[in-house]
Short mmCIF file of C-alpha atoms and ligand atoms in Angstrom, two decimals:
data_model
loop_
_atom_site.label_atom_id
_atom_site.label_comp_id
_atom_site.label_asym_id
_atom_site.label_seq_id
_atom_site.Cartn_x
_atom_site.Cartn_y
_atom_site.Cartn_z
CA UNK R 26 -94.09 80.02 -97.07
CA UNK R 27 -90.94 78.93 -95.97
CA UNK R 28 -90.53 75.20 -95.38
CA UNK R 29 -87.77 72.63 -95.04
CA UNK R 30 -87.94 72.22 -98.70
CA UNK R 31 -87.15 75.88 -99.35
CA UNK R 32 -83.60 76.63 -101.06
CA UNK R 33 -81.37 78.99 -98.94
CA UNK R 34 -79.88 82.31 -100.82
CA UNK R 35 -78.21 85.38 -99.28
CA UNK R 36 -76.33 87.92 -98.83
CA UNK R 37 -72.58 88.34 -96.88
CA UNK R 38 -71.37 91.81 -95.58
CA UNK R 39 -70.59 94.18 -93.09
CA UNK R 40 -72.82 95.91 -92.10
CA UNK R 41 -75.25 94.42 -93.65
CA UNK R 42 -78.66 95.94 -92.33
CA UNK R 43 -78.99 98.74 -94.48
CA UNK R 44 -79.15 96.14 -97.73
CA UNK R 45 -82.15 96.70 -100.03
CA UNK R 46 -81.23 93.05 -101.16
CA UNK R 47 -83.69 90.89 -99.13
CA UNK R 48 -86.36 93.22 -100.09
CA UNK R 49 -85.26 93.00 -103.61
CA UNK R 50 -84.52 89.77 -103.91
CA UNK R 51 -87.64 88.07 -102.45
CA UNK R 52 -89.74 89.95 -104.17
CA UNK R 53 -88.86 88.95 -107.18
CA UNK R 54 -88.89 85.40 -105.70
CA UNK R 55 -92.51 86.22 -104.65
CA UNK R 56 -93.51 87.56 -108.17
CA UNK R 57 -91.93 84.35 -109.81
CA UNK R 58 -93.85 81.77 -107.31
CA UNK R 59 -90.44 80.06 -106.07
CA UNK R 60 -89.39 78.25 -103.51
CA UNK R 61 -86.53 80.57 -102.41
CA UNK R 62 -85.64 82.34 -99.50
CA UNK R 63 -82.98 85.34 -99.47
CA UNK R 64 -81.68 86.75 -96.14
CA UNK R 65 -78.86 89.05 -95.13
CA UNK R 66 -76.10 87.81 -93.07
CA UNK R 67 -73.04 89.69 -91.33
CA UNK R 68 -70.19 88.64 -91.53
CA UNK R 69 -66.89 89.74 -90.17
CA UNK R 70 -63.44 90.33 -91.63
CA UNK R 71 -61.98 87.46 -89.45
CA UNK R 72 -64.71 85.18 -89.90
CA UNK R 73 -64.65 85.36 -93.42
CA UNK R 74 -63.34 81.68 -94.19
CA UNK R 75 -65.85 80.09 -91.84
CA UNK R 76 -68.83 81.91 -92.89
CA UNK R 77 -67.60 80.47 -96.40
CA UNK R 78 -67.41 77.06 -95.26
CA UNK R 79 -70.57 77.44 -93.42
CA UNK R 80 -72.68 78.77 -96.46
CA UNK R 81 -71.66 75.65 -98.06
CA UNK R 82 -72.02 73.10 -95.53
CA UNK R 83 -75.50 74.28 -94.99
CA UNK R 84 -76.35 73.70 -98.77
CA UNK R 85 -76.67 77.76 -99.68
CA UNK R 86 -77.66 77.25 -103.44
CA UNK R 87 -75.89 80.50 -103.77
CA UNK R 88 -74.83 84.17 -101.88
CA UNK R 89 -74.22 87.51 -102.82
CA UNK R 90 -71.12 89.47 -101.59
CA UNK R 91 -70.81 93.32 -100.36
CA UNK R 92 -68.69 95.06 -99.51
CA UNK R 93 -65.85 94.96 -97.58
CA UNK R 94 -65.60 90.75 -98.51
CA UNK R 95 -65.50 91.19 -102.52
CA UNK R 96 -61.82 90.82 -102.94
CA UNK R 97 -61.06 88.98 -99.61
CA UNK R 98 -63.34 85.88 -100.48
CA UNK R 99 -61.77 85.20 -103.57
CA UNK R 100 -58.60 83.21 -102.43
CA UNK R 101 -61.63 81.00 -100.21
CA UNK R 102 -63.28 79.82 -103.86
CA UNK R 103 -62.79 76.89 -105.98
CA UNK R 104 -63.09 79.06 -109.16
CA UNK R 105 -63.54 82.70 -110.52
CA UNK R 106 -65.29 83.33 -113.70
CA UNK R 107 -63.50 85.52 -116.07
CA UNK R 108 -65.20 88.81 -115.44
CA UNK R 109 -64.64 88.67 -112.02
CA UNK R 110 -60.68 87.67 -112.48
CA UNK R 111 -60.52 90.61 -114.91
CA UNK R 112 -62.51 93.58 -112.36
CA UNK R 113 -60.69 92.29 -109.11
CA UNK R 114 -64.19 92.05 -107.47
CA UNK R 115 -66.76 88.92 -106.66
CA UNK R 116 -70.32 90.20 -105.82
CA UNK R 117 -71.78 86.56 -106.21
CA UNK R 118 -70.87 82.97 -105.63
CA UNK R 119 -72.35 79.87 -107.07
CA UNK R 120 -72.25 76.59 -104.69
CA UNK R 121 -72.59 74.12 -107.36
CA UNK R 122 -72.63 70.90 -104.90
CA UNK R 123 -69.69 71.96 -103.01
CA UNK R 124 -67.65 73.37 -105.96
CA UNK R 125 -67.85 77.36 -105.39
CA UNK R 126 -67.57 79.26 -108.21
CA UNK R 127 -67.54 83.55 -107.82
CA UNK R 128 -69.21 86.00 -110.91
CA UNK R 129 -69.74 89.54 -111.01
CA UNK R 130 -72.91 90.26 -112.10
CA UNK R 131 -71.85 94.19 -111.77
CA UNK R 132 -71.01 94.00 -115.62
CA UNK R 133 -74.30 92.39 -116.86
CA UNK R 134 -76.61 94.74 -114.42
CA UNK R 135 -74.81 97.48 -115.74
CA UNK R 136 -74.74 96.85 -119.52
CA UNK R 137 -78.04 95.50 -119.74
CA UNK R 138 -79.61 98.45 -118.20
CA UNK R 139 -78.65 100.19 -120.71
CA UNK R 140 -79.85 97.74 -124.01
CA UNK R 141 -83.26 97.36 -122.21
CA UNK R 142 -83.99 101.15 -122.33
CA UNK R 143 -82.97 101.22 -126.04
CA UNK R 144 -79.24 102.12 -126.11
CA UNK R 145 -76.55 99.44 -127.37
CA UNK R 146 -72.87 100.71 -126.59
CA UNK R 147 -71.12 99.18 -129.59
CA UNK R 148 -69.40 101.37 -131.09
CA UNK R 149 -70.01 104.58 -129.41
CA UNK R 150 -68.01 107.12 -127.79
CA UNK R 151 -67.99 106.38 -124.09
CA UNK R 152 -67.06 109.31 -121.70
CA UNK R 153 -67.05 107.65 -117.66
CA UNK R 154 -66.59 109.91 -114.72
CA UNK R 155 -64.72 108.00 -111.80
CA UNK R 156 -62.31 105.20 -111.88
CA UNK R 157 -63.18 103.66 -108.31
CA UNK R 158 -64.62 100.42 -107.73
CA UNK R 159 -67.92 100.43 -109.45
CA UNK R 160 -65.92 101.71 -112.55
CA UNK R 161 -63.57 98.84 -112.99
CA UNK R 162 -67.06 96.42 -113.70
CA UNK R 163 -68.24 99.57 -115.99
CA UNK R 164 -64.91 99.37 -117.74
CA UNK R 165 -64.51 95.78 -118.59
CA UNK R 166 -68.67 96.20 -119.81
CA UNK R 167 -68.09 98.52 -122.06
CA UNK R 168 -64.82 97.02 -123.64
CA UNK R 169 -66.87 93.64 -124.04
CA UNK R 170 -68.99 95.65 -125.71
CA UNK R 171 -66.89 96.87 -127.89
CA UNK R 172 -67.52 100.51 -127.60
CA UNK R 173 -65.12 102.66 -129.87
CA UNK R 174 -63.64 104.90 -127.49
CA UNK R 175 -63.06 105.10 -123.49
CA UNK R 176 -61.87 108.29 -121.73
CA UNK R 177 -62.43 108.71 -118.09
CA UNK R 178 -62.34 112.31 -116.49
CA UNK R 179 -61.48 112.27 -112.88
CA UNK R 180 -60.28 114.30 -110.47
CA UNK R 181 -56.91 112.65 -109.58
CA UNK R 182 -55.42 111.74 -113.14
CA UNK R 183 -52.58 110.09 -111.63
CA UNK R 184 -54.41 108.07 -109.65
CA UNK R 185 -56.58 106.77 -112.55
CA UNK R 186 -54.22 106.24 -114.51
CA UNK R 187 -53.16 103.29 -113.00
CA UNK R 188 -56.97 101.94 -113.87
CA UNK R 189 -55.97 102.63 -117.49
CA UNK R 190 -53.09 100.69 -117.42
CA UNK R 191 -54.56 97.83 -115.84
CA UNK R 192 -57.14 97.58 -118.35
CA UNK R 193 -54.57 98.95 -121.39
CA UNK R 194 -54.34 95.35 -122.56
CA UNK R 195 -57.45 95.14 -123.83
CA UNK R 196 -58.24 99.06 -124.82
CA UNK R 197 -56.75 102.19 -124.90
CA UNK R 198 -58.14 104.30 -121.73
CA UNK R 199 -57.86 108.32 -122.03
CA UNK R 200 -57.55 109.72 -118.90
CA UNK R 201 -58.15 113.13 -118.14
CA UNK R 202 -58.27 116.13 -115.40
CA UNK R 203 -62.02 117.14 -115.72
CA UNK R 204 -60.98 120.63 -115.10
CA UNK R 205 -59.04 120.47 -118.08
CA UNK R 206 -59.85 122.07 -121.55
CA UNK R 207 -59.43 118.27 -123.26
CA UNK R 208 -62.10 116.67 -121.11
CA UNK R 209 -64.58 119.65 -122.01
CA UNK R 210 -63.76 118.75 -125.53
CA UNK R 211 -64.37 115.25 -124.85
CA UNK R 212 -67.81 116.03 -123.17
CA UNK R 213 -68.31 117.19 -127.37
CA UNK R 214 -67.61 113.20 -128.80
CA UNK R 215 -69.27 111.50 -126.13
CA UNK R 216 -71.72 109.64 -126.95
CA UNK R 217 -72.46 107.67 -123.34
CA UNK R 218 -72.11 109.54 -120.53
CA UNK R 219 -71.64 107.51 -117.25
CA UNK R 220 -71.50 109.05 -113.52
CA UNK R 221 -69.55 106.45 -111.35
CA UNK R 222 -68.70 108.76 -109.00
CA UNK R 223 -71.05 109.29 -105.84
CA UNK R 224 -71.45 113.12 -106.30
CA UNK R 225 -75.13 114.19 -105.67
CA UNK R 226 -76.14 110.27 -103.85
CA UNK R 227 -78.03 111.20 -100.61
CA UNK R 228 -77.31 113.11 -98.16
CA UNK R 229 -75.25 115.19 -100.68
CA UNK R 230 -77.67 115.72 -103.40
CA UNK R 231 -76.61 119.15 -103.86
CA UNK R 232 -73.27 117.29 -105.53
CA UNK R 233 -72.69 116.88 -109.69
CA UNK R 234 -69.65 115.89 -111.28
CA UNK R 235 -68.17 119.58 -113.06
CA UNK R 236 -70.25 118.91 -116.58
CA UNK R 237 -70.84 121.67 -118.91
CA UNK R 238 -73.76 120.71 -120.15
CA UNK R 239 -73.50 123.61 -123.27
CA UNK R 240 -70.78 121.17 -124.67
CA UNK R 241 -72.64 117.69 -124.23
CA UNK R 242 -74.66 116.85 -127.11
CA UNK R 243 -78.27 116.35 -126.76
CA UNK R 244 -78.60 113.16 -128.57
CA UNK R 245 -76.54 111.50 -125.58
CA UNK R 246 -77.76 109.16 -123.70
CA UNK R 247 -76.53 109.80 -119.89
CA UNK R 248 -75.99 107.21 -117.01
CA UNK R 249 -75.95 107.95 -113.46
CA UNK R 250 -75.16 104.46 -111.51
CA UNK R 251 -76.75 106.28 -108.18
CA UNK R 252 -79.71 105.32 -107.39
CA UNK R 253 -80.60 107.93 -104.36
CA UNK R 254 -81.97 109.73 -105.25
CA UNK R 255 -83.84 108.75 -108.10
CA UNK R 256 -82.94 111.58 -110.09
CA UNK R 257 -79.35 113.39 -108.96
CA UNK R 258 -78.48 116.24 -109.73
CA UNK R 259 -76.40 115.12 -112.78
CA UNK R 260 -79.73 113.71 -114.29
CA UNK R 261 -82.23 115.92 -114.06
CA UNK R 262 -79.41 118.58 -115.92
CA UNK R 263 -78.92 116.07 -118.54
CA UNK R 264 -82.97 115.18 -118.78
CA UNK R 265 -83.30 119.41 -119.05
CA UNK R 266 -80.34 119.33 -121.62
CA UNK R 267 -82.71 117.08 -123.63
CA UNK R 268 -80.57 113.55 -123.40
CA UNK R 269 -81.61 109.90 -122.77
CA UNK R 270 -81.30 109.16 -118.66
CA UNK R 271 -80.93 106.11 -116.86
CA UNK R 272 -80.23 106.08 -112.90
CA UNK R 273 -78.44 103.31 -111.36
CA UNK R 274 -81.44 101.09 -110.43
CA UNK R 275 -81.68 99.08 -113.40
CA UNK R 276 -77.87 97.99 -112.73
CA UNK R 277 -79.24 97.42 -109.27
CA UNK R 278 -81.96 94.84 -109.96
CA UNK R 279 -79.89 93.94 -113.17
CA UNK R 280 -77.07 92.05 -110.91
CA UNK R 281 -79.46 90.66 -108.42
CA UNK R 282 -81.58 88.57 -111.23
CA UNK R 283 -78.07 87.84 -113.21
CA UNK R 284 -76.89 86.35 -109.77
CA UNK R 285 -80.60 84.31 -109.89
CA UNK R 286 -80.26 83.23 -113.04
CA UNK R 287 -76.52 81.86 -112.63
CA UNK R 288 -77.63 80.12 -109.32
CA UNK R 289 -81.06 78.69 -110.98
CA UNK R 290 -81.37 79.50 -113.97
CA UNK R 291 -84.49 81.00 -113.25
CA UNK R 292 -85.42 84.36 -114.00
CA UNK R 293 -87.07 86.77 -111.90
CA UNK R 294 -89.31 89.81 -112.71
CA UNK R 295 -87.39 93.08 -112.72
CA UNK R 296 -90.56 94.98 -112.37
CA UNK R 297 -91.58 93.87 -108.89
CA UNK R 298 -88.10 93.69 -107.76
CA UNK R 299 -87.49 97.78 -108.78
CA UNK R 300 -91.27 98.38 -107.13
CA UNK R 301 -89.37 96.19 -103.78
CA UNK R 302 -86.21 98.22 -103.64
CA UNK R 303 -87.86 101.51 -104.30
CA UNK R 304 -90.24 100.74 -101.22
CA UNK R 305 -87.32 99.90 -98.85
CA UNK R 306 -85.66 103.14 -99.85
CA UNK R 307 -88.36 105.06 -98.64
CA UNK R 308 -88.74 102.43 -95.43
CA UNK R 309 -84.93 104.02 -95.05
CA UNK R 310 -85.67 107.80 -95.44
P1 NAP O 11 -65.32 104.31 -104.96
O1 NAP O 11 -64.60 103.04 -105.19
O2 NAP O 11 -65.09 105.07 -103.71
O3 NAP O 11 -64.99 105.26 -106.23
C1 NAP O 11 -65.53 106.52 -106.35
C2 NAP O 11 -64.92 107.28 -107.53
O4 NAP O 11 -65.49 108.58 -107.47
C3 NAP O 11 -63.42 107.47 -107.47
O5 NAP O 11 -62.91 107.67 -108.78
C4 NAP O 11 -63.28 108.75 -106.65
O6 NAP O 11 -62.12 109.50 -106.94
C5 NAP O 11 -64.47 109.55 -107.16
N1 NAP O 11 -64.94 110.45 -106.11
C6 NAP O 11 -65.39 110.15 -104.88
N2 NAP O 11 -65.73 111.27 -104.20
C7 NAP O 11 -65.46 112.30 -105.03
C8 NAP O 11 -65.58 113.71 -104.91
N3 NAP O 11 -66.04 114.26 -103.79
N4 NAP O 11 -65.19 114.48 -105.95
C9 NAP O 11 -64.72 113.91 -107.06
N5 NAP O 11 -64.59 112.57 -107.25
C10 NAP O 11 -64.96 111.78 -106.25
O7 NAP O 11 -66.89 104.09 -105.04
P2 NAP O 11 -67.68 103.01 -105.92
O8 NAP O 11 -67.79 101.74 -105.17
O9 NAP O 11 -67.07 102.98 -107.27
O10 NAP O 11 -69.15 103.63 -105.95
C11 NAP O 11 -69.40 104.86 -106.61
C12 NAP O 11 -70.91 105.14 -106.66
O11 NAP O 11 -71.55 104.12 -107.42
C13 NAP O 11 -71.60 105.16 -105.31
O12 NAP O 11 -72.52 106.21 -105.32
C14 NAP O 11 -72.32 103.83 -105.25
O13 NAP O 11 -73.49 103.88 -104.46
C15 NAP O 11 -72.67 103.62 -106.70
N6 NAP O 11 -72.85 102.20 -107.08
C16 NAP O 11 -74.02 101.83 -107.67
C17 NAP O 11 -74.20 100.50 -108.04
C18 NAP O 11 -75.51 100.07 -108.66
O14 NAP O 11 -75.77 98.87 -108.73
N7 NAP O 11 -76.31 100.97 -109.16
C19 NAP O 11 -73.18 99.57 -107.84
C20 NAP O 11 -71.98 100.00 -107.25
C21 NAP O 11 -71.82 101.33 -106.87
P3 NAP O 11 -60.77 109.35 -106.08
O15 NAP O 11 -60.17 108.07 -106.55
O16 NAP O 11 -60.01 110.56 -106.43
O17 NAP O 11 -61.20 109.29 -104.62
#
């Protein structure tokens, strides 16, 4: 129940009412008995700063941040933690009594994912399709962990390239054409397999990235960061190829209960929260 006690948490977008978040979120608040309330709020491009200063004169413990606000709230924050310096992108913010402080939990959900289900990145061979958004967070994840090698295959090398350079720094980046003959070679090393691109998420689930699945070995464990449909197109060819699958709602729930845990240190169950989001998918259908 809520009462005047209860702490304040949400989420800042626009739109916002499509967000599995709420459903997500308080769940897991639900499963974990606290006194926590999370609710969705739009906000505008121009309204930005005041929605900012609003969160924190009501007392919001804490907020998540979609899109298009993840770079635009940045210069309105008293602090950015590393990761979220390095990726360019803020998806949560900490009020810690007035002092705001903005994380990306991106990295974490994605990366830990991946350990929970068996599969620890350091020192493999990681092979990412797509160098937008999502895959900057992927990036700096798997060069934290340490992973041996990085190539990304896109479609627009040029364009990419310019992701490779930003992160070049801290690792070489190989990017290639995934038409050309060096990326099928590279689908023969890889080790990880990531899809960041959103070929095959609903309504175009007839969409894969171009994988020849004859060259990828078996023993690779494959990531696709959609998570509608459960199973793309890209996954179900890599489950039938005989590899290791994850789909992207473990990276989902995995950055709501980092952004939890960072604003209470509590954590919350994943297990209820995945049960919560996959019910508010199908509210959506
Ligand atoms: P984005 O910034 O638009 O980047 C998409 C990337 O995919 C770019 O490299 C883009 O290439 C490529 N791409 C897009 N359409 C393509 C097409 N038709 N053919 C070939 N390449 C294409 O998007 P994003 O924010 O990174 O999100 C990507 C996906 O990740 C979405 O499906 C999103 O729902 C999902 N996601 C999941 C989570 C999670 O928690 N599980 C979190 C974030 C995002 P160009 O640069 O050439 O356009």
């Amino acid at each position: 129940m809520i009462t005047g006690k209860t702490t304040n948490f949400g989420v800042i977008g626009n739109p916002i009412g499509h967000s599995l978040s709420p459903a997500m979120q308080n769940a897991g608040i639900r499963a974990a008995g606290l006194d926590y309330v999370y609710i969705a709020m739009p906000v505008l491009n121009e309204e930005l700063a005041q929605a900012v200063t609003g969160l924190k004169a009501l007392g919001f413990r804490g907020f998540n941040v979609t899109i298009p606000h993840k770079q635009a709230i940045m210069p309105y924050l008293d602090e950015i933690h590393e990761d979220a310096q390095i990726i360019g992108a803020v998806n949560a913010v900490l009020n810690d009594n007035g002092h705001l402080i903005g994380y990306n939990t991106d990295v974490i959900g994605f990366i830990q994912g991946m350990k929970d289900r068996g599969f620890q990145p350091a020192g493999r061979q990681a092979l990412l399709l797509g160098a937008g958004g999502a895959a900057r967070a992927i990036i700096w994840g798997l060069i934290k962990e340490n992973v041996k090698s990085l190539t990304i295959g896109v479609r627009n090398a040029a364009k990419a390239q310019q992701v490779a350079e930003y992160f070049g720094k801290y690792m070489d980046i190989h990017i290639l054409d995934w038409h050309s003959a060096e990326f099928a070679a590279a689908l023969g090393q890889a080790e990880l397999l990531i899809n960041s691109t959103p070929l095959g998420m609903v309504p175009r689930t007839d969409a894969m990235p171009p994988v020849d699945w004859s060259r990828v070995d078996p023993q690779a464990f494959v990531y696709d960061i959609i998570y509608t449909p459960a199973e793309t197109l890209f996954l179900k060819a890599a489950r039938q190829h005989g590899c290791r699958t994850l789909n992207g709602e473990a990276m989902l729930v995995g950055q709501g209960a980092e952004a939890f845990r960072l604003w209470t240190g509590n954590t919350l169950p994943p297990v209820p929260m995945a049960e919560a989001l996959r019910a508010a998918l199908q509210q959506q259908k």
